[in-house]
Short mmCIF file of C-alpha atoms in Angstrom, two decimals:
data_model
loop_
_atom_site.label_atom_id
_atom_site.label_comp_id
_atom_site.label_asym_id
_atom_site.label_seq_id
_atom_site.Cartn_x
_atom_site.Cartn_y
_atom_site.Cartn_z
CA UNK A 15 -4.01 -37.57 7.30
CA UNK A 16 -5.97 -34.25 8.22
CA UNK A 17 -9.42 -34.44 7.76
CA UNK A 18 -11.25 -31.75 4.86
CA UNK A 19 -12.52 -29.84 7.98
CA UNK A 20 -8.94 -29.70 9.76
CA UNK A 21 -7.41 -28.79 6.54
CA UNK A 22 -9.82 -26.27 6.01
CA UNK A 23 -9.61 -24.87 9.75
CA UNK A 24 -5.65 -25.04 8.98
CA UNK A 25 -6.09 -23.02 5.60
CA UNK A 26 -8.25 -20.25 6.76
CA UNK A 27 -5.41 -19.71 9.20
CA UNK A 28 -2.84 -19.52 7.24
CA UNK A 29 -4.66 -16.80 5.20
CA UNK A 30 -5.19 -14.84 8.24
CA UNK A 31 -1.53 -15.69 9.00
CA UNK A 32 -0.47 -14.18 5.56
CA UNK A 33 -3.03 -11.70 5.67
CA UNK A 34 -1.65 -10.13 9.12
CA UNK A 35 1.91 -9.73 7.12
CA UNK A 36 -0.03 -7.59 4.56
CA UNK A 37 -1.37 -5.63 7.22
CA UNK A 38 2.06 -4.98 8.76
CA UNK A 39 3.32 -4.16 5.09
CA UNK A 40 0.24 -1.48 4.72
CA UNK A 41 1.05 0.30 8.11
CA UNK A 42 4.60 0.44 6.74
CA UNK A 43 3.71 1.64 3.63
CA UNK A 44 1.16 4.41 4.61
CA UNK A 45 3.82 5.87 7.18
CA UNK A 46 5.08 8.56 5.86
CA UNK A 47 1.72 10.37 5.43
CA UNK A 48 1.07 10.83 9.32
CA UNK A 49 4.66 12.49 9.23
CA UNK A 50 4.75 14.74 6.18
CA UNK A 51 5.65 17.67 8.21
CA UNK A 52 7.95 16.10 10.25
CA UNK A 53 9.92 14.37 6.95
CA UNK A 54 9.02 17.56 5.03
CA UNK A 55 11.25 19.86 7.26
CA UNK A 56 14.01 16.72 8.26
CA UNK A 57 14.97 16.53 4.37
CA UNK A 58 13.87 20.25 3.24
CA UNK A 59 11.62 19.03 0.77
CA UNK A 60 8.58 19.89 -1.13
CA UNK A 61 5.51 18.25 -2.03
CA UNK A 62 6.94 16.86 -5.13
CA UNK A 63 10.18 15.85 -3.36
CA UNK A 64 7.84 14.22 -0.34
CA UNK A 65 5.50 12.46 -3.28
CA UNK A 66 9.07 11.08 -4.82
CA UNK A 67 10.38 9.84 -1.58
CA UNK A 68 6.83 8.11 -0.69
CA UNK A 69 6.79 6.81 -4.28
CA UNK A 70 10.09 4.35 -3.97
CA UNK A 71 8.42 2.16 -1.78
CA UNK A 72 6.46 1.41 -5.29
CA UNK A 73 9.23 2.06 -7.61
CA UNK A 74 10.49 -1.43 -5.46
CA UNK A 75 6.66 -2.96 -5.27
CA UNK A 76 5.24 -2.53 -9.18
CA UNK A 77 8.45 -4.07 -10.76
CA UNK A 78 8.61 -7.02 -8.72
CA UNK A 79 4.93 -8.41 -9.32
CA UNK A 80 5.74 -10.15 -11.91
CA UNK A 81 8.67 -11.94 -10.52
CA UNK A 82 7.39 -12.30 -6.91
CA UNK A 83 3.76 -14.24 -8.64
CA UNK A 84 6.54 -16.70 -10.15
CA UNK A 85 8.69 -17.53 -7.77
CA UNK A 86 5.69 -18.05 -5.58
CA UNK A 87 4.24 -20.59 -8.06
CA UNK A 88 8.31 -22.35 -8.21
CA UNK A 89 8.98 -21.96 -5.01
CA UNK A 90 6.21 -21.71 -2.60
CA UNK A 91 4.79 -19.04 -0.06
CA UNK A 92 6.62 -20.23 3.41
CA UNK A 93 10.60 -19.35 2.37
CA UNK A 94 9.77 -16.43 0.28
CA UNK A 95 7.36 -14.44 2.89
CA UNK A 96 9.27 -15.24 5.75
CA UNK A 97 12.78 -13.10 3.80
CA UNK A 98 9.85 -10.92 2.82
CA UNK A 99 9.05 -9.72 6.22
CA UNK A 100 12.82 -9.64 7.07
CA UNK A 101 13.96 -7.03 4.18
CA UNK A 102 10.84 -5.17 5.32
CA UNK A 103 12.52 -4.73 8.48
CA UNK A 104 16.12 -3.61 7.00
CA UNK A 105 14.75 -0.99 5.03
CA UNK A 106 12.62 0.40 8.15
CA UNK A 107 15.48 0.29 10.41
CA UNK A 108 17.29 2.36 7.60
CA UNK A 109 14.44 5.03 6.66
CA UNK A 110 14.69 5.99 10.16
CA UNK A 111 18.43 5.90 10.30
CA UNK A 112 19.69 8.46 8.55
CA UNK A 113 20.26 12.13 7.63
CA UNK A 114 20.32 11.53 3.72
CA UNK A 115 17.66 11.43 1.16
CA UNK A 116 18.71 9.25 -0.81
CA UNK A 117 19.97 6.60 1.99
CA UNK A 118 16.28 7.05 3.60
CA UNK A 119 14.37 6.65 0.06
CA UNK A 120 16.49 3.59 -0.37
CA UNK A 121 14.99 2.59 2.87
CA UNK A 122 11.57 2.79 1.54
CA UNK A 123 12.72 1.22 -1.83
CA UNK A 124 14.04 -1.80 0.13
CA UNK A 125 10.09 -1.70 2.32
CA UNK A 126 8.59 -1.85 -1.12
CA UNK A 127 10.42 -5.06 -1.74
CA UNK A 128 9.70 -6.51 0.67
CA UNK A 129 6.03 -5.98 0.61
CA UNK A 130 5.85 -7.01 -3.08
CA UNK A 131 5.22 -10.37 -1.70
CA UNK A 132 2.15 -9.72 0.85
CA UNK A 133 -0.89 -9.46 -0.86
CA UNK A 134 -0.10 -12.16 -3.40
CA UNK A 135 1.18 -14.29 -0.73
CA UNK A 136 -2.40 -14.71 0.68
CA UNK A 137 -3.78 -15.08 -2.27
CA UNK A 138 -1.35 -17.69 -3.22
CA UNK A 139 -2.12 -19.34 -0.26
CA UNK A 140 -5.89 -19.63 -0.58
CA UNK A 141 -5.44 -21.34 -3.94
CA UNK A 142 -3.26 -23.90 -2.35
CA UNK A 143 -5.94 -24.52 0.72
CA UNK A 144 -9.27 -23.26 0.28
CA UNK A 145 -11.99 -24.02 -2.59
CA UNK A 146 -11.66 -22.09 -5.70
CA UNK A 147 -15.26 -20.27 -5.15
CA UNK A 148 -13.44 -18.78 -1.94
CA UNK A 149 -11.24 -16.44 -3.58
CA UNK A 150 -13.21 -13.11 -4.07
CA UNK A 151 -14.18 -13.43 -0.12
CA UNK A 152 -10.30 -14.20 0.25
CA UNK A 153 -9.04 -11.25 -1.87
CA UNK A 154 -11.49 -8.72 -0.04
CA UNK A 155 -10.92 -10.21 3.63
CA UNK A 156 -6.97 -10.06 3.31
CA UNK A 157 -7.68 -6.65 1.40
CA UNK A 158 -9.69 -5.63 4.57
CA UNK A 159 -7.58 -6.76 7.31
CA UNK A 160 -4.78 -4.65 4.96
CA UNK A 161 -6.81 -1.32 5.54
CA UNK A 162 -6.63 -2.43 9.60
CA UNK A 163 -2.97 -1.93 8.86
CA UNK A 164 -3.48 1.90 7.38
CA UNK A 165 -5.60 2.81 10.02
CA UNK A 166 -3.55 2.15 12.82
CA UNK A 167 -0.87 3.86 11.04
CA UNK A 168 -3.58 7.03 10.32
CA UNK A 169 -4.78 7.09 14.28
CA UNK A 170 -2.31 5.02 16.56
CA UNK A 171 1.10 5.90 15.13
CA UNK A 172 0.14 9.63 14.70
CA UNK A 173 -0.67 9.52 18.47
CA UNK A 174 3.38 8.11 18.65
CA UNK A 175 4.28 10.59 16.26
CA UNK A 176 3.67 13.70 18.33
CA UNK A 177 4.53 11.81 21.59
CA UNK A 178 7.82 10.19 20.77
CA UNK A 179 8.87 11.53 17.37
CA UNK A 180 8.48 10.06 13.85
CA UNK A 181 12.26 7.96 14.00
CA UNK A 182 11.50 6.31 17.48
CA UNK A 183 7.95 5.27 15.95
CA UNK A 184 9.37 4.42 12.85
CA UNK A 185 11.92 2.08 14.74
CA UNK A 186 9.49 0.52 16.88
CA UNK A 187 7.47 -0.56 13.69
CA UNK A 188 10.35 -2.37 12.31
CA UNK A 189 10.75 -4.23 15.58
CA UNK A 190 7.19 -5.68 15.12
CA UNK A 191 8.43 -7.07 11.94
CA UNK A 192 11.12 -9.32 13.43
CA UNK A 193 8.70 -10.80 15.44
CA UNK A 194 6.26 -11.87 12.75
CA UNK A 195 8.96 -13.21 10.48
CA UNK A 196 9.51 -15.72 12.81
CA UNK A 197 5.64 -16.84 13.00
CA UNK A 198 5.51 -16.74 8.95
CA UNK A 199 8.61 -19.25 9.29
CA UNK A 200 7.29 -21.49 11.60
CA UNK A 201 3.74 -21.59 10.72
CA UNK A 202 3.42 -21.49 7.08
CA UNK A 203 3.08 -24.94 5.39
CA UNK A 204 3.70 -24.61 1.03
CA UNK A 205 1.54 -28.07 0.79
CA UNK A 206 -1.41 -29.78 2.49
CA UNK A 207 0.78 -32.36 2.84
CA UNK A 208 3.69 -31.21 5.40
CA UNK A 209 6.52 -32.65 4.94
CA UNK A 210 6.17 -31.49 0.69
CA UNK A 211 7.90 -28.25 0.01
CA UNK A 212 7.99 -25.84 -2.80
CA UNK A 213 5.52 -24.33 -5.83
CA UNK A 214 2.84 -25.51 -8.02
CA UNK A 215 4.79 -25.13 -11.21
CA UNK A 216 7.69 -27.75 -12.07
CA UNK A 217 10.01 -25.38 -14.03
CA UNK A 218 10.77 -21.62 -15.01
CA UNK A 219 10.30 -23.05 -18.18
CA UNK A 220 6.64 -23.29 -17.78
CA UNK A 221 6.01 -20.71 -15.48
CA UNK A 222 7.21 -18.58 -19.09
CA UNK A 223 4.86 -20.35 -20.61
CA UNK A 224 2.05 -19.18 -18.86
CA UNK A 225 3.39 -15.77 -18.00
CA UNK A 226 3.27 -14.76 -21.60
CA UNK A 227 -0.36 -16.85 -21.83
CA UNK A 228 -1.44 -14.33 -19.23
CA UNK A 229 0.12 -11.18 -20.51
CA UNK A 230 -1.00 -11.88 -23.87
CA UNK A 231 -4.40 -11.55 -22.98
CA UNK A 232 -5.78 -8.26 -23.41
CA UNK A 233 -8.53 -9.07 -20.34
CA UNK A 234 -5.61 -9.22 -18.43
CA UNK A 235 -4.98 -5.78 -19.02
CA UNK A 236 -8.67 -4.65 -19.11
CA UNK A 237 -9.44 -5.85 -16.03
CA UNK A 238 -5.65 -4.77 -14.62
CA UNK A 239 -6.65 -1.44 -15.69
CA UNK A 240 -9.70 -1.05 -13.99
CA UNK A 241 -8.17 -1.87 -10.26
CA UNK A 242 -5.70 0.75 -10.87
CA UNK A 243 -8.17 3.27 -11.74
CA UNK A 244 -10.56 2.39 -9.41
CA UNK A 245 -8.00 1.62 -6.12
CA UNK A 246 -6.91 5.54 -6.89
CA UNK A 247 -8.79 6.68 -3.69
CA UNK A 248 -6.31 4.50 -1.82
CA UNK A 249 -3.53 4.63 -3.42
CA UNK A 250 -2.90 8.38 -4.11
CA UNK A 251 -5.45 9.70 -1.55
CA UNK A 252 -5.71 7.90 1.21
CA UNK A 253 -2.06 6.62 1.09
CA UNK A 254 -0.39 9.75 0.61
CA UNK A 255 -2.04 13.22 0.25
CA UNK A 256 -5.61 12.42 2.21
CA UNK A 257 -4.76 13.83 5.44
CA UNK A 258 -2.75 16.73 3.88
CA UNK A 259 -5.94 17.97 1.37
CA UNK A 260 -8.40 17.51 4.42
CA UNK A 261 -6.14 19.71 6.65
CA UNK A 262 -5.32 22.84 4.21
CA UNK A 263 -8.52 22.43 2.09
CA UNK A 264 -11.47 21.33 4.95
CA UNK A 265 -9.49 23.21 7.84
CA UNK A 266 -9.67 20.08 9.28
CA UNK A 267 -7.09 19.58 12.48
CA UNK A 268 -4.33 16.55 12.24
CA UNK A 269 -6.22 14.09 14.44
CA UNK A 270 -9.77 14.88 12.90
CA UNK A 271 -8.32 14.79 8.96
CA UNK A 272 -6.18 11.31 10.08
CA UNK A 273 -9.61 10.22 11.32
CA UNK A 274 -11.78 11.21 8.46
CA UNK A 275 -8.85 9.38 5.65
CA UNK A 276 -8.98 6.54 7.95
CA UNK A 277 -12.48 6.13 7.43
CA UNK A 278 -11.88 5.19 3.77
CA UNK A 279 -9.78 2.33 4.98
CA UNK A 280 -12.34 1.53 7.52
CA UNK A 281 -15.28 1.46 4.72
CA UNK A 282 -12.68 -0.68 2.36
CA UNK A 283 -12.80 -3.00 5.45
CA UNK A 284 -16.13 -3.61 5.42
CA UNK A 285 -17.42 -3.22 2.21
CA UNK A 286 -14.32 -5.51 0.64
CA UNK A 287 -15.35 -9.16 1.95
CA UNK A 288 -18.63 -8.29 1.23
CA UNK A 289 -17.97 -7.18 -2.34
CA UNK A 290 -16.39 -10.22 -2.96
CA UNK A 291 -19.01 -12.75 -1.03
CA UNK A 292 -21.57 -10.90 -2.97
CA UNK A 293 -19.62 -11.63 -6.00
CA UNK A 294 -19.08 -15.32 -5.61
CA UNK A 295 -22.60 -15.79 -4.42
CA UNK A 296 -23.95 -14.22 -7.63
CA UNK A 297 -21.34 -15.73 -9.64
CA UNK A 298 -21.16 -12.46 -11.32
CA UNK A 299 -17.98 -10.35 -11.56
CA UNK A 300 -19.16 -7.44 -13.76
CA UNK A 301 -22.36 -6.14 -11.62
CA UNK A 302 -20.61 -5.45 -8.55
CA UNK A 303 -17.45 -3.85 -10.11
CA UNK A 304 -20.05 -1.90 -12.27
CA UNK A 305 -21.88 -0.48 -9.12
CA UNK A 306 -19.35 -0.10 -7.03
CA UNK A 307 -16.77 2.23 -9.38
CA UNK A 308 -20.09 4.21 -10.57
CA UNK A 309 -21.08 5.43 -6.60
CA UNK A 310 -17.09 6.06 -5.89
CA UNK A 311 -16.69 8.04 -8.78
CA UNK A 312 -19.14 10.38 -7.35
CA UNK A 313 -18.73 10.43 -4.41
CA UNK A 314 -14.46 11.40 -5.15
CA UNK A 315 -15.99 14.36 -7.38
CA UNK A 316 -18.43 15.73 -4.16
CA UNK A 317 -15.53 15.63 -2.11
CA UNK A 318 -12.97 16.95 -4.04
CA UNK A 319 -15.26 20.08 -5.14
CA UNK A 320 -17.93 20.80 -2.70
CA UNK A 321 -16.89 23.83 -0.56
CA UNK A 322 -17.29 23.94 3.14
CA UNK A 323 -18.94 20.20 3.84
CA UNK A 324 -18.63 19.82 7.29
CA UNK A 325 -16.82 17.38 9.43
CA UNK A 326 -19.47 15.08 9.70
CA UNK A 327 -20.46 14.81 6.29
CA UNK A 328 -16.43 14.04 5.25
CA UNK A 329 -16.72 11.42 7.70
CA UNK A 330 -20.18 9.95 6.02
CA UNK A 331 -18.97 10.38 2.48
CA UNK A 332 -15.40 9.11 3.08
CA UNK A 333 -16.76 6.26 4.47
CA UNK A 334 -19.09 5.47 2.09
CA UNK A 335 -16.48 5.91 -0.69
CA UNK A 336 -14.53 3.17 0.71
CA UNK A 337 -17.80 1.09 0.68
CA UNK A 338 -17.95 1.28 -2.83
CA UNK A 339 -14.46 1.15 -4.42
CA UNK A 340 -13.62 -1.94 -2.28
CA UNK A 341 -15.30 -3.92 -5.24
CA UNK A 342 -11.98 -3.41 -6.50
CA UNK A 343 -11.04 -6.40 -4.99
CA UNK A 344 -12.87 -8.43 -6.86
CA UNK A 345 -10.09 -8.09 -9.77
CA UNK A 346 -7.60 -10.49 -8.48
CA UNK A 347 -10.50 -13.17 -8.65
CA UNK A 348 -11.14 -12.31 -12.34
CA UNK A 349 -7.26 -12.34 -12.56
CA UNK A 350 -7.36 -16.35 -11.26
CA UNK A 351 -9.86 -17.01 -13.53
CA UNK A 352 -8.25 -15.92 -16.75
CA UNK A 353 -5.17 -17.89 -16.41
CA UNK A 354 -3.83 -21.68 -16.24
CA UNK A 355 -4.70 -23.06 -12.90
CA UNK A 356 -1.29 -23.89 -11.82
CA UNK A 357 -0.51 -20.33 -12.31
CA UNK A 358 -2.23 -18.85 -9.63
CA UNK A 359 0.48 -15.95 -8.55
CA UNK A 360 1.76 -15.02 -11.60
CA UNK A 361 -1.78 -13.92 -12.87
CA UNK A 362 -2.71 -11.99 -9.48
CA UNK A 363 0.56 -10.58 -9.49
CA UNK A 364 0.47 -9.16 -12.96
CA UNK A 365 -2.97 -8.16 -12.08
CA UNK A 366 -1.45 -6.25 -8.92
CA UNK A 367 1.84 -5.00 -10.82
CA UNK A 368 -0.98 -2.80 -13.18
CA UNK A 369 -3.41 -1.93 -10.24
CA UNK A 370 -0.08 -0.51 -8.61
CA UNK A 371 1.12 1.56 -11.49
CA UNK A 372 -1.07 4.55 -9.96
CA UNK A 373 0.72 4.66 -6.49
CA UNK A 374 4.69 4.70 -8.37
CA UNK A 375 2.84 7.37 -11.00
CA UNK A 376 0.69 9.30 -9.72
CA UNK A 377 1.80 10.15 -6.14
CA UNK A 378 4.95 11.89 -7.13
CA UNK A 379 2.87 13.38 -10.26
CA UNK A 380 0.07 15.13 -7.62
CA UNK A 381 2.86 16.43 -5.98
CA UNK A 382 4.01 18.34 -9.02
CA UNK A 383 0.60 19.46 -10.01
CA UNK A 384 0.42 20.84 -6.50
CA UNK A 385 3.53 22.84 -7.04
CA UNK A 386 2.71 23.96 -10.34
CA UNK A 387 -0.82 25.04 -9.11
CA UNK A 388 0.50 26.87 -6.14
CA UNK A 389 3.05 28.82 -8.28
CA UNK A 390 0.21 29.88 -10.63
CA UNK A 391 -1.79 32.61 -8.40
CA UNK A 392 -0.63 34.51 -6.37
CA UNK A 393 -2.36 33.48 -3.12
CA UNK A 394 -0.23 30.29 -3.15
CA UNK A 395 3.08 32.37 -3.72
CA UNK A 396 2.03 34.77 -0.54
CA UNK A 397 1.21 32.15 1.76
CA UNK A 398 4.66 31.06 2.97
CA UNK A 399 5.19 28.85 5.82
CA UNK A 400 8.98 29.12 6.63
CA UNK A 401 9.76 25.61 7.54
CA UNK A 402 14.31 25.02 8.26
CA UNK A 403 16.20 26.97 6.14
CA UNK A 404 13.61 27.14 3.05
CA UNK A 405 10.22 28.44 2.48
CA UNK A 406 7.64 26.36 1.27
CA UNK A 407 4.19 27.03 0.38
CA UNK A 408 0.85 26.30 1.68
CA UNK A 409 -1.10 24.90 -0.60
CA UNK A 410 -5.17 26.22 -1.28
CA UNK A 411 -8.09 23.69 -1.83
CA UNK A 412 -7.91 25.57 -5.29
CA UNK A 413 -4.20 23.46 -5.41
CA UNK A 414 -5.61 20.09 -4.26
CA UNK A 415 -9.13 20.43 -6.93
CA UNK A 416 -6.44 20.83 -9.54
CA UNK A 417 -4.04 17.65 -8.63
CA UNK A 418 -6.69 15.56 -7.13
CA UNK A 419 -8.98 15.87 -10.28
CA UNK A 420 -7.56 12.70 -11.67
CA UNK A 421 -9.17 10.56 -9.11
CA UNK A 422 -12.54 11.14 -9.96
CA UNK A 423 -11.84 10.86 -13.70
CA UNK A 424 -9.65 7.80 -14.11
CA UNK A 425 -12.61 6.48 -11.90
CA UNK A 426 -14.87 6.87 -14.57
CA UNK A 427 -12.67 5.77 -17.38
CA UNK A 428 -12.98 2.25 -15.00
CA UNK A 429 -16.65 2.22 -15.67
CA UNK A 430 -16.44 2.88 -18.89
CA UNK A 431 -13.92 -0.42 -18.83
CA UNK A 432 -16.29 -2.87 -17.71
CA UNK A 433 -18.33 -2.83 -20.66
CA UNK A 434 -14.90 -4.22 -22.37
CA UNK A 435 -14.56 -7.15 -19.40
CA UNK A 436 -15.51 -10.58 -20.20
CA UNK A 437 -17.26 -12.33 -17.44
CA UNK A 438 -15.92 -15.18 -15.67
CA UNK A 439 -18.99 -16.42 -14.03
CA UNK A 440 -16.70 -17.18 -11.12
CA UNK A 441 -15.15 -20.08 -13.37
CA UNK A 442 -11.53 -20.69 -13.49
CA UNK A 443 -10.37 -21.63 -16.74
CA UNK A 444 -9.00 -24.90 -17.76
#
């Protein structure tokens, strides 16, 4: 028998365990933003067509929430994490691979797949082996150790970008991968009790049951609704077209604007854990979500349409942003506390299936606003950069005020969606 301070030595590590897969799946997933230009001019492609082909890792990664939260409840986190990591791999190895669009988007479909099972992993695993009043410091530490993932791949792998190429970094990524499948398979227990195997849910039958309990629930879609609005400064800024609007719009060079977007990540970091310690110490979920969406909101809107803020004061601001948005967190421990206990995954991964609609939406649909705001005055249509065979514009901070406008707003619809969110008072429900 372990004691209750071995077993809770042994669970913390197994959420760091988990945790350190999501980070691996975040470095993978923010990868093709250090290497727009380079993926830009290998497929001839414009920003729309570079939005589309980042957006298939989530065309993979939204539809398989739901599915991924059950079979983690059947089935357990050790089998399903460790095959997790390994398709990761495969679709790395084949992004990298290959001359064709559609063979390398597949790539990134089969990434998304495989990283569908990450971040509700962890969770998963801190309702099997920590206390229940744990899980908003869980959700923002594995949502922090995440962001360690996207800035590596913001400073480190740009530095391998330039000095070995975007395939032979790409490659060695996947490599990592092979590794850590094998410590997910050996040191990932599905039970306190280890020689017990499997989920917390008997049949599919039941996990049905409570599936359509949870998606039934209009809170579930309210509170849903506000991670995806508010976890837009990640998931269509910082993910994708951060270090490209901080480039052509601040004049900022590659390593200063990769710094600068990594310093949301680095401000989710912090301010996540402390969001959600905050959150379970208070036993309040509103408050914090409240605050934190209000000061991001503003803070998008000053640096989306300020002209001319200096280097200095990006870095301050985009730091700060990350600060506040990482209450966003906080929504997969509202998530746990609408639902059936025994139905721990399903209701964070329906909860992450909705904050991920953004990413497979909007990232492909900035892309087109770009290109239908460069084509609409003429400075856009003179500026030609002639990149291969095809020219392709440059686009004007004018450009990136028009697409990036919905960031700021759909942050503000989020506030206005709290006043529609029942409070939990950190109470699961029974």
């Amino acid at each position: 028998m372990h004691s209750r301070s071995k077993i809770g030595h042994l669970g913390w590590f197994l959420c760091a365990l988990g945790a350190i897969y999501y980070c691996y799946e975040y470095l993978l997933r923010v990868t093709p933003s250090v290497m727009e230009l380079q993926l830009r001019d290998h497929f001839q492609l414009s920003a729309a067509g570079f939005g589309f082909l980042s957006a298939f890792y989530y065309y993979a990664y939204v539809p398989l929430q739901i599915p991924v939260g059950i079979l983690l409840d059947r089935y357990g986190p050790r089998v399903l994490l460790t095959i997790a990591c390994l398709i990761c791999v495969l679709g790395t190895f084949l992004f990298a691979a290959t001359e064709v669009f559609w063979i390398s988007a597949l790539g990134r479909f089969l990434v998304g797949f495989g990283s569908a099972f990450a971040f509700v992993g962890v969770l998963k695993l801190a309702t099997i082996w920590l206390p229940e009043n744990k899980l908003a410091l869980v959700s923002g530490m594995a949502s922090a150790l995440g962001t360690v993932g996207a800035m590596i791949g913001d400073n480190i792998m740009s530095y391998f970008v330039d000095s070995i190429g975007w395939r032979s970094t790409v490659n060695w990524s996947a490599s990592i991968g092979i590794v850590l499948a094998f410590f997910l398979w050996y040191f990932i227990h599905d039970h306190k009790n280890d020689e017990e195997d499997g989920g917390t849910i008997a049949t599919f039958r039941n996990s049905i049951d409570d599936l359509l309990f949870i998606t039934r629930n209009k809170q579930t879609w309210i509170n849903g609704l506000f991670g995806c609005l508010v976890y837009l400064p990640t998931t269509v800024f910082a993910e994708l077209w951060g270090i490209p609007y901080l480039e052509h719009a601040h004049r900022l060079s590659q390593t200063s604007a990769g710094f600068a977007n990594s310093l949301i990540f680095f401000g989710f970091m912090i301010g996540a854990p402390l969001m959600g310690a905050l959150s379970d110490t208070l036993k309040r979920r509103k408050l914090p979500m409240f605050v934190g969406a209000s000061g991001a909101a503003m803070i998008m809107f000053a640096v989306i349409y300020i002209p001319d803020l200096s280097e200095i004061h990006l870095d301050i601001l985009l730091f700060s942003l990350g600060l506040l948005y990482s209450s966003q967190c906080i929504v997969f421990a509202v998530a746990r506390e609408l639902s059936p206990p025994e139905a721990a995954a399903t209701a964070m991964a329906t909860a992450n299936m909705i904050v991920m609609l953004g990413a497979m939406l909007l990232q492909p649909f900035v892309g087109r606003l770009l290109d239908i705001s460069a084509q609409s005055h003429q400075e856009a249509t003179v500026l030609q950069k002639v990149t291969g065979a095809i020219a392709q514009p440059i686009y004007t901070a004018v450009d990136y005020q028009f697409a990036l406008s919905i960031i700021p707003i759909g942050i503000l619809m989020a506030v206005f969606l709290t006043f529609f969110l029942k409070e939990t008072y950190a109470e699961v429900s029974n």
